[in-house]
PDB file of C-alpha atoms in Angstrom:
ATOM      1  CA  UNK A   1       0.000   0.000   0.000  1.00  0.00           C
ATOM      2  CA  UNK A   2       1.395   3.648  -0.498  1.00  0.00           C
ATOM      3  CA  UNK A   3       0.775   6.694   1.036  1.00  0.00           C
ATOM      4  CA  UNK A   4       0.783  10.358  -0.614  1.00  0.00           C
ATOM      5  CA  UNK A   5       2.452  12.725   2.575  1.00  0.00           C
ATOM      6  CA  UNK A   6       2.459  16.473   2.098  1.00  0.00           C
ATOM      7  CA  UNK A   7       4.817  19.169   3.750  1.00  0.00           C
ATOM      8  CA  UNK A   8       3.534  22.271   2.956  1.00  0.00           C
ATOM      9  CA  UNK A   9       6.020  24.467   4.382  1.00  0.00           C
ATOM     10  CA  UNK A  10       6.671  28.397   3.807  1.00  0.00           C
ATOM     11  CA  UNK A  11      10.100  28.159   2.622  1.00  0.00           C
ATOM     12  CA  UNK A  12       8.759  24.884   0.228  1.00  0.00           C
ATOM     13  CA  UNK A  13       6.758  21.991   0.037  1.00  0.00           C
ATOM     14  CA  UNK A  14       7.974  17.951   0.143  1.00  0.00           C
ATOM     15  CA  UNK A  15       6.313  15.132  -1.068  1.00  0.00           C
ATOM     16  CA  UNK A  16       6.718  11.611  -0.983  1.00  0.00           C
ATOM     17  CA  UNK A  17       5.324   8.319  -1.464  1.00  0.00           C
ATOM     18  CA  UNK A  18       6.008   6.019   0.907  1.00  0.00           C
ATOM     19  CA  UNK A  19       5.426   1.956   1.409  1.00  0.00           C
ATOM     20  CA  UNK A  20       3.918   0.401   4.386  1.00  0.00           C
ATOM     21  CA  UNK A  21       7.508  -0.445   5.782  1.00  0.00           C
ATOM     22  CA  UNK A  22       8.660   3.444   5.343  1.00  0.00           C
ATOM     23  CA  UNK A  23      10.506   2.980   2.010  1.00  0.00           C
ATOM     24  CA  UNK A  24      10.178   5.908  -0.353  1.00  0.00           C
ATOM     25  CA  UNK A  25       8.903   5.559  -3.291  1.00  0.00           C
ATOM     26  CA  UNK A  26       9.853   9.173  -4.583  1.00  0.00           C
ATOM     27  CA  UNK A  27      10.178  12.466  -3.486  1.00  0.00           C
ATOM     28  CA  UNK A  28       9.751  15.628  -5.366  1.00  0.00           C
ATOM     29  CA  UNK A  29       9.295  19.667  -4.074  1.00  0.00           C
ATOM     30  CA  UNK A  30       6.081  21.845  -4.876  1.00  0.00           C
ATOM     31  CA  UNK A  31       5.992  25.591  -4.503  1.00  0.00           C
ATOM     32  CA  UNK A  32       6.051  26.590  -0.579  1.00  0.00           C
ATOM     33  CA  UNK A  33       2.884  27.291   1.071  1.00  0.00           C
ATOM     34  CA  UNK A  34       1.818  30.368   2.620  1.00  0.00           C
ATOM     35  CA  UNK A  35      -0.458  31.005   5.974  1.00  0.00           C
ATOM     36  CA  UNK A  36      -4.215  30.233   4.350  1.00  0.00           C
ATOM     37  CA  UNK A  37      -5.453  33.344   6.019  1.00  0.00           C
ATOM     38  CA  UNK A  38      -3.488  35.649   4.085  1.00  0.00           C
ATOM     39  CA  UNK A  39      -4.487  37.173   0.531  1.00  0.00           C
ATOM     40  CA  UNK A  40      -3.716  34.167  -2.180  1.00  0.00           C
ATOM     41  CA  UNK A  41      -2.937  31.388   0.405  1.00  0.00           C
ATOM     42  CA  UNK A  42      -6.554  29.226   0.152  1.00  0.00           C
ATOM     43  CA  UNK A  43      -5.478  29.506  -3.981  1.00  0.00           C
ATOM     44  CA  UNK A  44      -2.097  28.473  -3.290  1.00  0.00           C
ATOM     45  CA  UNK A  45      -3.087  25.744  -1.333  1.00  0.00           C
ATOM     46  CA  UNK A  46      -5.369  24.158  -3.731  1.00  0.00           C
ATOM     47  CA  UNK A  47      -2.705  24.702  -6.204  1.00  0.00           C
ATOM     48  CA  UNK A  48       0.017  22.725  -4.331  1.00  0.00           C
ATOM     49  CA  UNK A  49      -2.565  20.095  -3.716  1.00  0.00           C
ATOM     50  CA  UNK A  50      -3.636  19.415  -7.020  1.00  0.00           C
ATOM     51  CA  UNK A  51       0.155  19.333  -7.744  1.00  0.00           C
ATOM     52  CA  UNK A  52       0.915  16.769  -5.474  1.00  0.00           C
ATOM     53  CA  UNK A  53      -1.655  14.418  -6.385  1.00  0.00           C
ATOM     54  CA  UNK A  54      -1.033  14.934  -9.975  1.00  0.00           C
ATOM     55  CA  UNK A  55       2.676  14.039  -9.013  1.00  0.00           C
ATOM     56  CA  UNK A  56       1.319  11.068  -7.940  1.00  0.00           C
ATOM     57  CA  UNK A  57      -0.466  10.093 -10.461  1.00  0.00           C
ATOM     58  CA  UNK A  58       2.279  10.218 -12.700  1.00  0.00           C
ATOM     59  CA  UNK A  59       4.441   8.373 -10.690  1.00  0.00           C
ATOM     60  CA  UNK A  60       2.320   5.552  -9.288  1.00  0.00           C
ATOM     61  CA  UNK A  61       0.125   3.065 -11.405  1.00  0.00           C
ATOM     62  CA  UNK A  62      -2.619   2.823  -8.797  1.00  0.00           C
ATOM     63  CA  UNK A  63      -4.383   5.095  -5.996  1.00  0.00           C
ATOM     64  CA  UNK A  64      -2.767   5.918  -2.354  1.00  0.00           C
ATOM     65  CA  UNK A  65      -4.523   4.264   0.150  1.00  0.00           C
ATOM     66  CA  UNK A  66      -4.184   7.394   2.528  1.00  0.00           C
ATOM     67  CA  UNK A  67      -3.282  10.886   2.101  1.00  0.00           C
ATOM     68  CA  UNK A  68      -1.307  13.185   4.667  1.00  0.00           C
ATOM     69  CA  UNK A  69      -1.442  17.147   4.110  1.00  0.00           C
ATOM     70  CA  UNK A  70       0.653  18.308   7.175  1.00  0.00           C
ATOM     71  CA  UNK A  71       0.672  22.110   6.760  1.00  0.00           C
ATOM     72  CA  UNK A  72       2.028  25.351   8.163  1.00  0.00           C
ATOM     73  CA  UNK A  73      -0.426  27.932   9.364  1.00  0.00           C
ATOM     74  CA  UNK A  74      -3.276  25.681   9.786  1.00  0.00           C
ATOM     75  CA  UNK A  75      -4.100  25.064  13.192  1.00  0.00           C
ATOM     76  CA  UNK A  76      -7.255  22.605  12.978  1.00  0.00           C
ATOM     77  CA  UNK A  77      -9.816  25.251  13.478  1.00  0.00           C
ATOM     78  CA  UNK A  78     -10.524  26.260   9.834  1.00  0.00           C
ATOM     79  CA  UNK A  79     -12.703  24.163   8.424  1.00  0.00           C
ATOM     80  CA  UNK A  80     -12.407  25.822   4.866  1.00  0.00           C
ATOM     81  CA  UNK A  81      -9.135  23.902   5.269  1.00  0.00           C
ATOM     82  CA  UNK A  82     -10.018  20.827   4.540  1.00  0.00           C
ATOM     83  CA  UNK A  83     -12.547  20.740   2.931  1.00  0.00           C
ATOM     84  CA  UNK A  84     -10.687  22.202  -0.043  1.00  0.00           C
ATOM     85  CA  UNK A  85      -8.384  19.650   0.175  1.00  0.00           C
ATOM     86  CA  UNK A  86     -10.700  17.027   0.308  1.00  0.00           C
ATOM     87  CA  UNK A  87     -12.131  18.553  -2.879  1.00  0.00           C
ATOM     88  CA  UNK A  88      -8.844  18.799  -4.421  1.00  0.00           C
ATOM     89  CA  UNK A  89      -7.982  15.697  -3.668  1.00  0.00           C
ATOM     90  CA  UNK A  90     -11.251  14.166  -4.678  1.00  0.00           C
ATOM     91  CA  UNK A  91     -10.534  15.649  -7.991  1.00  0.00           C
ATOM     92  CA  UNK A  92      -7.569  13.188  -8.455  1.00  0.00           C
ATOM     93  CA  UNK A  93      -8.278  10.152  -6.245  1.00  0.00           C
ATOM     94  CA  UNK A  94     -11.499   7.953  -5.587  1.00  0.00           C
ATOM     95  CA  UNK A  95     -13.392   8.541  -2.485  1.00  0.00           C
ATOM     96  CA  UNK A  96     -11.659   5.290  -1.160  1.00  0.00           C
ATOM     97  CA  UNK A  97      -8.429   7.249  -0.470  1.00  0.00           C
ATOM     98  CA  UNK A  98      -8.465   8.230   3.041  1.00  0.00           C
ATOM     99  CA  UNK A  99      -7.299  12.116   3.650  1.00  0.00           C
ATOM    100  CA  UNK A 100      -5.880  13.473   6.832  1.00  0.00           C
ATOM    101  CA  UNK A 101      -4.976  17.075   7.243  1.00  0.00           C
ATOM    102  CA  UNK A 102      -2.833  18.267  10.474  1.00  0.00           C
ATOM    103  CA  UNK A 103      -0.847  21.037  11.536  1.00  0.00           C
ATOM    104  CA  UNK A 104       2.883  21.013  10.303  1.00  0.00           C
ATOM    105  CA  UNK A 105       3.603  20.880  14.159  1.00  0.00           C
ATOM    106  CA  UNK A 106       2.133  17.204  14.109  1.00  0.00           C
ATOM    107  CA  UNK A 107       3.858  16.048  10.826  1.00  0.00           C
ATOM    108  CA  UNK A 108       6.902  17.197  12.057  1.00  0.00           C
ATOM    109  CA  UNK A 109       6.425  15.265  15.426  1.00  0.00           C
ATOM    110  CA  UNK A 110       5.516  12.088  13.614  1.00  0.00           C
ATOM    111  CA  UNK A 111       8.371  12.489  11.364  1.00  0.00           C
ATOM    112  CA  UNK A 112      10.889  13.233  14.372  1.00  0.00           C
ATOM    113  CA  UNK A 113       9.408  10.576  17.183  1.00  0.00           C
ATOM    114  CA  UNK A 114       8.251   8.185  14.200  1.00  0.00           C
ATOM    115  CA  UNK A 115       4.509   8.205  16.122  1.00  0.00           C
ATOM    116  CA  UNK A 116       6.022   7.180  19.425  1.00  0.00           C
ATOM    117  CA  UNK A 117       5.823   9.139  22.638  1.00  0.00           C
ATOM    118  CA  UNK A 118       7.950  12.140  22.176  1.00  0.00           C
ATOM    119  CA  UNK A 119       8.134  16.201  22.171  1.00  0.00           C
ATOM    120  CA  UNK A 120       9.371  18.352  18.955  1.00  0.00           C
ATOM    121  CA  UNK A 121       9.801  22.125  20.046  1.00  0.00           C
ATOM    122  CA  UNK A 122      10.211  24.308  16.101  1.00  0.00           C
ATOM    123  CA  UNK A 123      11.682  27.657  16.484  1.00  0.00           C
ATOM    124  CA  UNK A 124      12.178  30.278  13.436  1.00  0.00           C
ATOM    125  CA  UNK A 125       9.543  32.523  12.479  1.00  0.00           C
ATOM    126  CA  UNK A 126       7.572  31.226  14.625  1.00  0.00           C
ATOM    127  CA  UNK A 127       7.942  29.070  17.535  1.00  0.00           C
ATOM    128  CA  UNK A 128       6.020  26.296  18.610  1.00  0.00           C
ATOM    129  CA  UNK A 129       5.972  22.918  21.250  1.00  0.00           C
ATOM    130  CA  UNK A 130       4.172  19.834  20.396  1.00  0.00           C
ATOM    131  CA  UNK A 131       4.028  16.031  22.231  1.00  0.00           C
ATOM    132  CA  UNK A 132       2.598  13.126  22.616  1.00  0.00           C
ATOM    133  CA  UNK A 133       2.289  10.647  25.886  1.00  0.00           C
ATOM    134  CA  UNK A 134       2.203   7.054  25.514  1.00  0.00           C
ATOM    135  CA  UNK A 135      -1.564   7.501  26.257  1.00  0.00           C
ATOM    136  CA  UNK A 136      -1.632   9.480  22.765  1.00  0.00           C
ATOM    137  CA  UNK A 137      -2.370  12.444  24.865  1.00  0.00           C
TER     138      UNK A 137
END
């Protein structure tokens, strides 16, 4: 099974596909993402999608099973969000692909403790701390 995972970042955005066991498939770059709430960012966004999954596309000769947007300046309380990356995605992929979208805090916590217990503190523009217990908490 592969998975389609999304770093939208400001300075630019990664993508992969991955296997099941973690091996990478490929890895390309999109344009960088900017904060959704400023002027152009909801069209970037749905830019970068669609260019992800069409990456995909090209590159695989079936669907993801899953989908991972993990992106900077979304916070989980803007629904508008994902919704247009559900459509965007949607666009591409059947509705059997299943989409998550997080902040980049979490993707970069999953990425750093691999989805085990852990704490990732990101300071630059902005400066943020983010954990997990073994109770997922």
């Amino acid at each position: 099974m592969t998975y389609l995972c999304v770093d939208g970042g400001q300075t630019r955005t990664g993508v992969c596909l991955l296997e099941d066991d973690g091996s990478r498939l490929a890895r390309w770059e999109e344009d960088a993402l900017i904060h959704p709430a400023r002027p152009g960012g909801m069209d970037r966004l749905e830019r970068i999608v669609v260019a992800a999954c069409r990456g995909a596309r090209v590159r695989l000769d079936r669907e993801p099973v899953g989908a991972c947007f993990s992106l900077t300046g979304y916070a989980g309380s803007d629904a508008r969000v994902p919704e247009l990356v559900e459509r965007a995605v949607r666009s591409h992929f059947s509705e059997r692909v299943r989409i998550a979208v997080v902040p980049d805090y979490v993707g970069n916590w999953f990425s750093a403790a691999g989805g085990r217990p852990g704490v990732v503190v990101i300071s630059g523009g902005g400066s943020v701390a983010y954990g997990r217990n073994a109770a997922g908490q």
